[in-house]
């Protein structure tokens, strides 16, 4: 009986430990359900809708207004992807539709603001300046996105091939390859960040896909330095 009691206590203790795989958008910086402007207290509805979504579908069931910004793109004498880099699309454009500061966080594709019942943009809430990227129309000083990864890897032996298995601080990405983080073969914002905080749980809510960027684990997943 004593052994059974001790075993039960041990199991209970293990179940009480926080598990990395349980991390989700709920309670993260992308959970706006408790914000005063979010009258519907929706977690998902700020970005997604089950019906009547944005026809561009940058990401599944996308229902947020899209940025119309045209950006100055990254360029450098050492960058081998300048011939394949394009204006941000897909997941990257979705991220920038809040983070470039030109579109309200609570502005939907149809023009109304999440939390209002109807009408135009009122009580608009924007990403704070310190979290804005490309707000001046320039991505020139930001890590390049929307370029063909394999083209760069083929031209630069300091970039790992996309078939390389991830090894640095990968957590629940163990066994995945760089290619699994690309979108249509392109490096995008979502290659390094998971907005739902399910696949990568670095401290400070920065949504990195690796557990920790200690010793530049994220960078060294692609860069052979």
PDB file of N, CA and C in Angstrom, residues 102-199:
ATOM      1  N   UNK A 102       0.688  49.808 -40.321  1.00  0.00           N
ATOM      2  CA  UNK A 102      -0.213  50.550 -41.210  1.00  0.00           C
ATOM      3  C   UNK A 102      -1.657  50.077 -41.100  1.00  0.00           C
ATOM      4  N   UNK A 103      -1.856  48.901 -40.509  1.00  0.00           N
ATOM      5  CA  UNK A 103      -3.186  48.319 -40.357  1.00  0.00           C
ATOM      6  C   UNK A 103      -3.432  48.066 -38.873  1.00  0.00           C
ATOM      7  N   UNK A 104      -4.629  48.379 -38.405  1.00  0.00           N
ATOM      8  CA  UNK A 104      -4.953  48.144 -37.001  1.00  0.00           C
ATOM      9  C   UNK A 104      -4.982  46.653 -36.697  1.00  0.00           C
ATOM     10  N   UNK A 105      -4.562  46.292 -35.501  1.00  0.00           N
ATOM     11  CA  UNK A 105      -4.603  44.893 -35.071  1.00  0.00           C
ATOM     12  C   UNK A 105      -6.030  44.374 -35.143  1.00  0.00           C
ATOM     13  N   UNK A 106      -6.984  45.224 -34.823  1.00  0.00           N
ATOM     14  CA  UNK A 106      -8.380  44.792 -34.765  1.00  0.00           C
ATOM     15  C   UNK A 106      -9.188  45.209 -35.994  1.00  0.00           C
ATOM     16  N   UNK A 107      -8.525  45.305 -37.140  1.00  0.00           N
ATOM     17  CA  UNK A 107      -9.225  45.637 -38.386  1.00  0.00           C
ATOM     18  C   UNK A 107      -9.375  44.394 -39.247  1.00  0.00           C
ATOM     19  N   UNK A 108     -10.605  44.052 -39.569  1.00  0.00           N
ATOM     20  CA  UNK A 108     -10.864  42.837 -40.338  1.00  0.00           C
ATOM     21  C   UNK A 108     -10.777  43.097 -41.832  1.00  0.00           C
ATOM     22  N   UNK A 109     -10.830  42.024 -42.606  1.00  0.00           N
ATOM     23  CA  UNK A 109     -10.754  42.135 -44.063  1.00  0.00           C
ATOM     24  C   UNK A 109     -11.925  42.931 -44.622  1.00  0.00           C
ATOM     25  N   UNK A 110     -13.064  42.889 -43.951  1.00  0.00           N
ATOM     26  CA  UNK A 110     -14.248  43.604 -44.437  1.00  0.00           C
ATOM     27  C   UNK A 110     -14.277  45.058 -43.992  1.00  0.00           C
ATOM     28  N   UNK A 111     -13.297  45.457 -43.181  1.00  0.00           N
ATOM     29  CA  UNK A 111     -13.195  46.857 -42.802  1.00  0.00           C
ATOM     30  C   UNK A 111     -13.606  47.166 -41.384  1.00  0.00           C
ATOM     31  N   UNK A 112     -14.453  46.299 -40.793  1.00  0.00           N
ATOM     32  CA  UNK A 112     -14.849  46.583 -39.415  1.00  0.00           C
ATOM     33  C   UNK A 112     -13.757  46.162 -38.444  1.00  0.00           C
ATOM     34  N   UNK A 113     -13.855  46.699 -37.247  1.00  0.00           N
ATOM     35  CA  UNK A 113     -12.857  46.423 -36.225  1.00  0.00           C
ATOM     36  C   UNK A 113     -13.390  45.372 -35.270  1.00  0.00           C
ATOM     37  N   UNK A 114     -12.575  44.361 -34.976  1.00  0.00           N
ATOM     38  CA  UNK A 114     -12.980  43.327 -34.033  1.00  0.00           C
ATOM     39  C   UNK A 114     -13.407  43.985 -32.729  1.00  0.00           C
ATOM     40  N   UNK A 115     -14.600  43.680 -32.286  1.00  0.00           N
ATOM     41  CA  UNK A 115     -15.108  44.303 -31.072  1.00  0.00           C
ATOM     42  C   UNK A 115     -16.245  45.253 -31.378  1.00  0.00           C
ATOM     43  N   UNK A 116     -16.265  45.855 -32.595  1.00  0.00           N
ATOM     44  CA  UNK A 116     -17.404  46.674 -32.962  1.00  0.00           C
ATOM     45  C   UNK A 116     -18.472  45.787 -33.588  1.00  0.00           C
ATOM     46  N   UNK A 117     -19.680  46.223 -33.506  1.00  0.00           N
ATOM     47  CA  UNK A 117     -20.768  45.426 -34.072  1.00  0.00           C
ATOM     48  C   UNK A 117     -20.841  45.624 -35.586  1.00  0.00           C
ATOM     49  N   UNK A 118     -20.661  46.860 -36.032  1.00  0.00           N
ATOM     50  CA  UNK A 118     -20.691  47.132 -37.471  1.00  0.00           C
ATOM     51  C   UNK A 118     -20.017  48.470 -37.716  1.00  0.00           C
ATOM     52  N   UNK A 119     -19.952  48.845 -38.974  1.00  0.00           N
ATOM     53  CA  UNK A 119     -19.401  50.153 -39.297  1.00  0.00           C
ATOM     54  C   UNK A 119     -17.938  50.098 -39.651  1.00  0.00           C
ATOM     55  N   UNK A 120     -17.326  51.266 -39.718  1.00  0.00           N
ATOM     56  CA  UNK A 120     -15.938  51.364 -40.153  1.00  0.00           C
ATOM     57  C   UNK A 120     -14.954  51.199 -39.023  1.00  0.00           C
ATOM     58  N   UNK A 121     -13.743  51.669 -39.263  1.00  0.00           N
ATOM     59  CA  UNK A 121     -12.663  51.501 -38.302  1.00  0.00           C
ATOM     60  C   UNK A 121     -12.822  52.517 -37.178  1.00  0.00           C
ATOM     61  N   UNK A 122     -13.170  52.039 -36.012  1.00  0.00           N
ATOM     62  CA  UNK A 122     -13.240  52.879 -34.819  1.00  0.00           C
ATOM     63  C   UNK A 122     -12.472  52.191 -33.707  1.00  0.00           C
ATOM     64  N   UNK A 123     -11.941  52.972 -32.794  1.00  0.00           N
ATOM     65  CA  UNK A 123     -11.169  52.406 -31.691  1.00  0.00           C
ATOM     66  C   UNK A 123     -10.049  51.511 -32.216  1.00  0.00           C
ATOM     67  N   UNK A 124      -9.416  51.942 -33.291  1.00  0.00           N
ATOM     68  CA  UNK A 124      -8.357  51.133 -33.908  1.00  0.00           C
ATOM     69  C   UNK A 124      -7.160  50.999 -32.968  1.00  0.00           C
ATOM     70  N   UNK A 125      -6.627  49.789 -32.899  1.00  0.00           N
ATOM     71  CA  UNK A 125      -5.490  49.500 -32.030  1.00  0.00           C
ATOM     72  C   UNK A 125      -4.312  49.043 -32.887  1.00  0.00           C
ATOM     73  N   UNK A 126      -3.192  49.728 -32.759  1.00  0.00           N
ATOM     74  CA  UNK A 126      -2.024  49.411 -33.574  1.00  0.00           C
ATOM     75  C   UNK A 126      -0.919  48.775 -32.734  1.00  0.00           C
ATOM     76  N   UNK A 127      -0.095  47.976 -33.383  1.00  0.00           N
ATOM     77  CA  UNK A 127       1.075  47.400 -32.716  1.00  0.00           C
ATOM     78  C   UNK A 127       1.958  48.544 -32.218  1.00  0.00           C
ATOM     79  N   UNK A 128       2.439  48.425 -30.992  1.00  0.00           N
ATOM     80  CA  UNK A 128       3.280  49.489 -30.435  1.00  0.00           C
ATOM     81  C   UNK A 128       4.559  49.635 -31.257  1.00  0.00           C
ATOM     82  N   UNK A 129       5.105  50.832 -31.258  1.00  0.00           N
ATOM     83  CA  UNK A 129       6.232  51.165 -32.137  1.00  0.00           C
ATOM     84  C   UNK A 129       7.406  50.210 -31.983  1.00  0.00           C
ATOM     85  N   UNK A 130       7.677  49.780 -30.765  1.00  0.00           N
ATOM     86  CA  UNK A 130       8.838  48.912 -30.539  1.00  0.00           C
ATOM     87  C   UNK A 130       8.661  47.524 -31.133  1.00  0.00           C
ATOM     88  N   UNK A 131       7.430  47.172 -31.530  1.00  0.00           N
ATOM     89  CA  UNK A 131       7.159  45.857 -32.126  1.00  0.00           C
ATOM     90  C   UNK A 131       6.858  45.965 -33.620  1.00  0.00           C
ATOM     91  N   UNK A 132       7.033  47.150 -34.188  1.00  0.00           N
ATOM     92  CA  UNK A 132       6.760  47.332 -35.611  1.00  0.00           C
ATOM     93  C   UNK A 132       7.992  47.002 -36.452  1.00  0.00           C
ATOM     94  N   UNK A 133       7.742  46.400 -37.611  1.00  0.00           N
ATOM     95  CA  UNK A 133       8.792  46.055 -38.568  1.00  0.00           C
ATOM     96  C   UNK A 133       8.320  46.507 -39.944  1.00  0.00           C
ATOM     97  N   UNK A 134       9.139  47.257 -40.641  1.00  0.00           N
ATOM     98  CA  UNK A 134       8.751  47.732 -41.961  1.00  0.00           C
ATOM     99  C   UNK A 134       7.780  48.885 -41.915  1.00  0.00           C
ATOM    100  N   UNK A 135       7.653  49.540 -40.758  1.00  0.00           N
ATOM    101  CA  UNK A 135       6.689  50.633 -40.629  1.00  0.00           C
ATOM    102  C   UNK A 135       7.056  51.840 -41.488  1.00  0.00           C
ATOM    103  N   UNK A 136       8.321  51.925 -41.876  1.00  0.00           N
ATOM    104  CA  UNK A 136       8.749  53.012 -42.759  1.00  0.00           C
ATOM    105  C   UNK A 136       8.800  52.565 -44.216  1.00  0.00           C
ATOM    106  N   UNK A 137       8.232  51.381 -44.480  1.00  0.00           N
ATOM    107  CA  UNK A 137       8.237  50.857 -45.845  1.00  0.00           C
ATOM    108  C   UNK A 137       9.524  50.156 -46.219  1.00  0.00           C
ATOM    109  N   UNK A 138      10.401  49.945 -45.245  1.00  0.00           N
ATOM    110  CA  UNK A 138      11.696  49.333 -45.547  1.00  0.00           C
ATOM    111  C   UNK A 138      11.913  48.053 -44.747  1.00  0.00           C
ATOM    112  N   UNK A 139      12.296  46.995 -45.457  1.00  0.00           N
ATOM    113  CA  UNK A 139      12.752  45.750 -44.833  1.00  0.00           C
ATOM    114  C   UNK A 139      14.237  45.557 -45.117  1.00  0.00           C
ATOM    115  N   UNK A 140      14.878  46.633 -45.509  1.00  0.00           N
ATOM    116  CA  UNK A 140      16.274  46.579 -45.949  1.00  0.00           C
ATOM    117  C   UNK A 140      17.213  46.133 -44.842  1.00  0.00           C
ATOM    118  N   UNK A 141      16.873  46.443 -43.599  1.00  0.00           N
ATOM    119  CA  UNK A 141      17.763  46.107 -42.482  1.00  0.00           C
ATOM    120  C   UNK A 141      17.225  44.951 -41.646  1.00  0.00           C
ATOM    121  N   UNK A 142      16.277  44.210 -42.207  1.00  0.00           N
ATOM    122  CA  UNK A 142      15.676  43.066 -41.520  1.00  0.00           C
ATOM    123  C   UNK A 142      16.087  41.781 -42.230  1.00  0.00           C
ATOM    124  N   UNK A 143      16.254  40.690 -41.474  1.00  0.00           N
ATOM    125  CA  UNK A 143      16.602  39.404 -42.093  1.00  0.00           C
ATOM    126  C   UNK A 143      15.697  39.160 -43.296  1.00  0.00           C
ATOM    127  N   UNK A 144      16.257  38.791 -44.441  1.00  0.00           N
ATOM    128  CA  UNK A 144      15.441  38.629 -45.652  1.00  0.00           C
ATOM    129  C   UNK A 144      14.357  37.572 -45.497  1.00  0.00           C
ATOM    130  N   UNK A 145      13.236  37.820 -46.119  1.00  0.00           N
ATOM    131  CA  UNK A 145      12.122  36.876 -46.163  1.00  0.00           C
ATOM    132  C   UNK A 145      11.624  36.795 -47.602  1.00  0.00           C
ATOM    133  N   UNK A 146      10.793  35.794 -47.859  1.00  0.00           N
ATOM    134  CA  UNK A 146      10.183  35.599 -49.185  1.00  0.00           C
ATOM    135  C   UNK A 146      11.224  35.435 -50.289  1.00  0.00           C
ATOM    136  N   UNK A 147      12.252  34.654 -49.994  1.00  0.00           N
ATOM    137  CA  UNK A 147      13.233  34.293 -51.022  1.00  0.00           C
ATOM    138  C   UNK A 147      13.330  32.768 -51.093  1.00  0.00           C
ATOM    139  N   UNK A 148      13.804  32.265 -52.222  1.00  0.00           N
ATOM    140  CA  UNK A 148      13.910  30.820 -52.418  1.00  0.00           C
ATOM    141  C   UNK A 148      15.140  30.291 -51.691  1.00  0.00           C
ATOM    142  N   UNK A 149      14.886  29.516 -50.659  1.00  0.00           N
ATOM    143  CA  UNK A 149      15.965  29.052 -49.787  1.00  0.00           C
ATOM    144  C   UNK A 149      16.978  28.196 -50.538  1.00  0.00           C
ATOM    145  N   UNK A 150      16.513  27.257 -51.338  1.00  0.00           N
ATOM    146  CA  UNK A 150      17.438  26.337 -52.017  1.00  0.00           C
ATOM    147  C   UNK A 150      18.374  27.064 -52.970  1.00  0.00           C
ATOM    148  N   UNK A 151      17.891  28.133 -53.586  1.00  0.00           N
ATOM    149  CA  UNK A 151      18.749  28.903 -54.494  1.00  0.00           C
ATOM    150  C   UNK A 151      19.910  29.528 -53.730  1.00  0.00           C
ATOM    151  N   UNK A 152      19.635  29.991 -52.522  1.00  0.00           N
ATOM    152  CA  UNK A 152      20.691  30.580 -51.695  1.00  0.00           C
ATOM    153  C   UNK A 152      21.645  29.500 -51.203  1.00  0.00           C
ATOM    154  N   UNK A 153      21.091  28.380 -50.748  1.00  0.00           N
ATOM    155  CA  UNK A 153      21.930  27.297 -50.238  1.00  0.00           C
ATOM    156  C   UNK A 153      22.847  26.738 -51.326  1.00  0.00           C
ATOM    157  N   UNK A 154      22.359  26.704 -52.568  1.00  0.00           N
ATOM    158  CA  UNK A 154      23.168  26.192 -53.677  1.00  0.00           C
ATOM    159  C   UNK A 154      24.329  27.119 -54.004  1.00  0.00           C
ATOM    160  N   UNK A 155      24.144  28.404 -53.752  1.00  0.00           N
ATOM    161  CA  UNK A 155      25.175  29.389 -54.100  1.00  0.00           C
ATOM    162  C   UNK A 155      26.107  29.712 -52.941  1.00  0.00           C
ATOM    163  N   UNK A 156      25.727  29.311 -51.734  1.00  0.00           N
ATOM    164  CA  UNK A 156      26.484  29.694 -50.541  1.00  0.00           C
ATOM    165  C   UNK A 156      26.718  28.472 -49.668  1.00  0.00           C
ATOM    166  N   UNK A 157      27.974  28.025 -49.566  1.00  0.00           N
ATOM    167  CA  UNK A 157      28.260  26.825 -48.785  1.00  0.00           C
ATOM    168  C   UNK A 157      28.207  27.070 -47.278  1.00  0.00           C
ATOM    169  N   UNK A 158      27.896  28.284 -46.881  1.00  0.00           N
ATOM    170  CA  UNK A 158      27.720  28.578 -45.459  1.00  0.00           C
ATOM    171  C   UNK A 158      26.246  28.541 -45.050  1.00  0.00           C
ATOM    172  N   UNK A 159      25.401  28.100 -45.989  1.00  0.00           N
ATOM    173  CA  UNK A 159      23.983  27.889 -45.709  1.00  0.00           C
ATOM    174  C   UNK A 159      23.700  26.401 -45.876  1.00  0.00           C
ATOM    175  N   UNK A 160      23.126  25.782 -44.856  1.00  0.00           N
ATOM    176  CA  UNK A 160      22.839  24.350 -44.921  1.00  0.00           C
ATOM    177  C   UNK A 160      21.762  24.053 -45.964  1.00  0.00           C
ATOM    178  N   UNK A 161      21.828  22.908 -46.647  1.00  0.00           N
ATOM    179  CA  UNK A 161      20.763  22.500 -47.570  1.00  0.00           C
ATOM    180  C   UNK A 161      19.439  22.354 -46.818  1.00  0.00           C
ATOM    181  N   UNK A 162      18.345  22.514 -47.514  1.00  0.00           N
ATOM    182  CA  UNK A 162      17.039  22.430 -46.857  1.00  0.00           C
ATOM    183  C   UNK A 162      16.727  21.029 -46.352  1.00  0.00           C
ATOM    184  N   UNK A 163      17.477  20.040 -46.807  1.00  0.00           N
ATOM    185  CA  UNK A 163      17.265  18.661 -46.345  1.00  0.00           C
ATOM    186  C   UNK A 163      17.920  18.395 -44.996  1.00  0.00           C
ATOM    187  N   UNK A 164      18.634  19.378 -44.455  1.00  0.00           N
ATOM    188  CA  UNK A 164      19.344  19.222 -43.190  1.00  0.00           C
ATOM    189  C   UNK A 164      18.363  19.045 -42.032  1.00  0.00           C
ATOM    190  N   UNK A 165      18.624  18.041 -41.192  1.00  0.00           N
ATOM    191  CA  UNK A 165      17.780  17.806 -40.018  1.00  0.00           C
ATOM    192  C   UNK A 165      18.097  18.822 -38.930  1.00  0.00           C
ATOM    193  N   UNK A 166      17.063  19.383 -38.338  1.00  0.00           N
ATOM    194  CA  UNK A 166      17.238  20.370 -37.270  1.00  0.00           C
ATOM    195  C   UNK A 166      17.791  19.694 -36.020  1.00  0.00           C
ATOM    196  N   UNK A 167      18.759  20.325 -35.393  1.00  0.00           N
ATOM    197  CA  UNK A 167      19.382  19.727 -34.211  1.00  0.00           C
ATOM    198  C   UNK A 167      19.476  20.680 -33.030  1.00  0.00           C
ATOM    199  N   UNK A 168      19.426  21.977 -33.255  1.00  0.00           N
ATOM    200  CA  UNK A 168      19.658  22.947 -32.183  1.00  0.00           C
ATOM    201  C   UNK A 168      18.364  23.338 -31.467  1.00  0.00           C
ATOM    202  N   UNK A 169      18.218  22.935 -30.203  1.00  0.00           N
ATOM    203  CA  UNK A 169      17.110  23.403 -29.380  1.00  0.00           C
ATOM    204  C   UNK A 169      15.751  23.281 -30.027  1.00  0.00           C
ATOM    205  N   UNK A 170      15.510  22.165 -30.711  1.00  0.00           N
ATOM    206  CA  UNK A 170      14.321  22.088 -31.556  1.00  0.00           C
ATOM    207  C   UNK A 170      13.056  21.665 -30.816  1.00  0.00           C
ATOM    208  N   UNK A 171      13.185  21.100 -29.625  1.00  0.00           N
ATOM    209  CA  UNK A 171      11.993  20.700 -28.882  1.00  0.00           C
ATOM    210  C   UNK A 171      11.126  19.766 -29.694  1.00  0.00           C
ATOM    211  N   UNK A 172       9.839  20.130 -29.889  1.00  0.00           N
ATOM    212  CA  UNK A 172       8.935  19.246 -30.621  1.00  0.00           C
ATOM    213  C   UNK A 172       9.094  19.334 -32.134  1.00  0.00           C
ATOM    214  N   UNK A 173      10.175  19.976 -32.590  1.00  0.00           N
ATOM    215  CA  UNK A 173      10.528  19.931 -34.012  1.00  0.00           C
ATOM    216  C   UNK A 173      11.605  18.885 -34.274  1.00  0.00           C
ATOM    217  N   UNK A 174      11.928  18.113 -33.260  1.00  0.00           N
ATOM    218  CA  UNK A 174      12.960  17.088 -33.407  1.00  0.00           C
ATOM    219  C   UNK A 174      12.632  16.169 -34.581  1.00  0.00           C
ATOM    220  N   UNK A 175      13.638  15.913 -35.414  1.00  0.00           N
ATOM    221  CA  UNK A 175      13.452  15.055 -36.573  1.00  0.00           C
ATOM    222  C   UNK A 175      12.982  15.794 -37.810  1.00  0.00           C
ATOM    223  N   UNK A 176      12.606  17.060 -37.673  1.00  0.00           N
ATOM    224  CA  UNK A 176      12.178  17.854 -38.817  1.00  0.00           C
ATOM    225  C   UNK A 176      13.398  18.414 -39.550  1.00  0.00           C
ATOM    226  N   UNK A 177      13.196  18.792 -40.789  1.00  0.00           N
ATOM    227  CA  UNK A 177      14.274  19.387 -41.583  1.00  0.00           C
ATOM    228  C   UNK A 177      14.001  20.878 -41.804  1.00  0.00           C
ATOM    229  N   UNK A 178      15.001  21.572 -42.315  1.00  0.00           N
ATOM    230  CA  UNK A 178      14.817  22.985 -42.643  1.00  0.00           C
ATOM    231  C   UNK A 178      13.649  23.153 -43.611  1.00  0.00           C
ATOM    232  N   UNK A 179      13.512  22.229 -44.541  1.00  0.00           N
ATOM    233  CA  UNK A 179      12.443  22.310 -45.535  1.00  0.00           C
ATOM    234  C   UNK A 179      11.058  22.342 -44.891  1.00  0.00           C
ATOM    235  N   UNK A 180      10.926  21.685 -43.726  1.00  0.00           N
ATOM    236  CA  UNK A 180       9.640  21.682 -43.024  1.00  0.00           C
ATOM    237  C   UNK A 180       9.261  23.071 -42.515  1.00  0.00           C
ATOM    238  N   UNK A 181      10.232  23.968 -42.423  1.00  0.00           N
ATOM    239  CA  UNK A 181       9.969  25.319 -41.932  1.00  0.00           C
ATOM    240  C   UNK A 181       9.753  26.320 -43.063  1.00  0.00           C
ATOM    241  N   UNK A 182       9.942  25.877 -44.298  1.00  0.00           N
ATOM    242  CA  UNK A 182       9.765  26.761 -45.448  1.00  0.00           C
ATOM    243  C   UNK A 182       8.320  26.722 -45.932  1.00  0.00           C
ATOM    244  N   UNK A 183       7.898  27.769 -46.606  1.00  0.00           N
ATOM    245  CA  UNK A 183       6.558  27.824 -47.195  1.00  0.00           C
ATOM    246  C   UNK A 183       6.724  27.901 -48.709  1.00  0.00           C
ATOM    247  N   UNK A 184       6.358  26.831 -49.390  1.00  0.00           N
ATOM    248  CA  UNK A 184       6.546  26.807 -50.834  1.00  0.00           C
ATOM    249  C   UNK A 184       8.002  26.968 -51.221  1.00  0.00           C
ATOM    250  N   UNK A 185       8.887  26.450 -50.376  1.00  0.00           N
ATOM    251  CA  UNK A 185      10.322  26.537 -50.645  1.00  0.00           C
ATOM    252  C   UNK A 185      10.943  27.870 -50.265  1.00  0.00           C
ATOM    253  N   UNK A 186      10.147  28.767 -49.695  1.00  0.00           N
ATOM    254  CA  UNK A 186      10.652  30.098 -49.351  1.00  0.00           C
ATOM    255  C   UNK A 186      10.802  30.282 -47.840  1.00  0.00           C
ATOM    256  N   UNK A 187      11.806  31.053 -47.483  1.00  0.00           N
ATOM    257  CA  UNK A 187      11.975  31.483 -46.102  1.00  0.00           C
ATOM    258  C   UNK A 187      10.971  32.593 -45.819  1.00  0.00           C
ATOM    259  N   UNK A 188      10.157  32.400 -44.797  1.00  0.00           N
ATOM    260  CA  UNK A 188       9.159  33.400 -44.419  1.00  0.00           C
ATOM    261  C   UNK A 188       9.276  33.700 -42.925  1.00  0.00           C
ATOM    262  N   UNK A 189       8.511  34.647 -42.446  1.00  0.00           N
ATOM    263  CA  UNK A 189       8.518  34.952 -41.007  1.00  0.00           C
ATOM    264  C   UNK A 189       8.241  33.691 -40.192  1.00  0.00           C
ATOM    265  N   UNK A 190       7.321  32.871 -40.701  1.00  0.00           N
ATOM    266  CA  UNK A 190       6.919  31.667 -39.981  1.00  0.00           C
ATOM    267  C   UNK A 190       7.985  30.582 -39.988  1.00  0.00           C
ATOM    268  N   UNK A 191       9.067  30.775 -40.742  1.00  0.00           N
ATOM    269  CA  UNK A 191      10.169  29.807 -40.703  1.00  0.00           C
ATOM    270  C   UNK A 191      10.885  29.873 -39.362  1.00  0.00           C
ATOM    271  N   UNK A 192      10.876  31.040 -38.752  1.00  0.00           N
ATOM    272  CA  UNK A 192      11.556  31.236 -37.467  1.00  0.00           C
ATOM    273  C   UNK A 192      10.584  31.418 -36.306  1.00  0.00           C
ATOM    274  N   UNK A 193       9.371  31.866 -36.605  1.00  0.00           N
ATOM    275  CA  UNK A 193       8.406  32.183 -35.550  1.00  0.00           C
ATOM    276  C   UNK A 193       7.114  31.395 -35.731  1.00  0.00           C
ATOM    277  N   UNK A 194       6.507  31.011 -34.612  1.00  0.00           N
ATOM    278  CA  UNK A 194       5.196  30.371 -34.623  1.00  0.00           C
ATOM    279  C   UNK A 194       4.231  31.262 -33.846  1.00  0.00           C
ATOM    280  N   UNK A 195       3.333  31.926 -34.547  1.00  0.00           N
ATOM    281  CA  UNK A 195       2.453  32.904 -33.899  1.00  0.00           C
ATOM    282  C   UNK A 195       1.505  32.267 -32.892  1.00  0.00           C
ATOM    283  N   UNK A 196       1.267  30.951 -33.034  1.00  0.00           N
ATOM    284  CA  UNK A 196       0.376  30.271 -32.096  1.00  0.00           C
ATOM    285  C   UNK A 196       1.125  29.686 -30.906  1.00  0.00           C
ATOM    286  N   UNK A 197       2.433  29.821 -30.931  1.00  0.00           N
ATOM    287  CA  UNK A 197       3.280  29.397 -29.810  1.00  0.00           C
ATOM    288  C   UNK A 197       3.127  27.909 -29.507  1.00  0.00           C
ATOM    289  N   UNK A 198       3.001  27.102 -30.546  1.00  0.00           N
ATOM    290  CA  UNK A 198       2.865  25.667 -30.355  1.00  0.00           C
ATOM    291  C   UNK A 198       4.139  24.912 -30.709  1.00  0.00           C
ATOM    292  N   UNK A 199       4.950  25.503 -31.576  1.00  0.00           N
ATOM    293  CA  UNK A 199       6.166  24.821 -32.016  1.00  0.00           C
ATOM    294  C   UNK A 199       7.352  25.744 -31.820  1.00  0.00           C
TER     295      UNK A 199
END
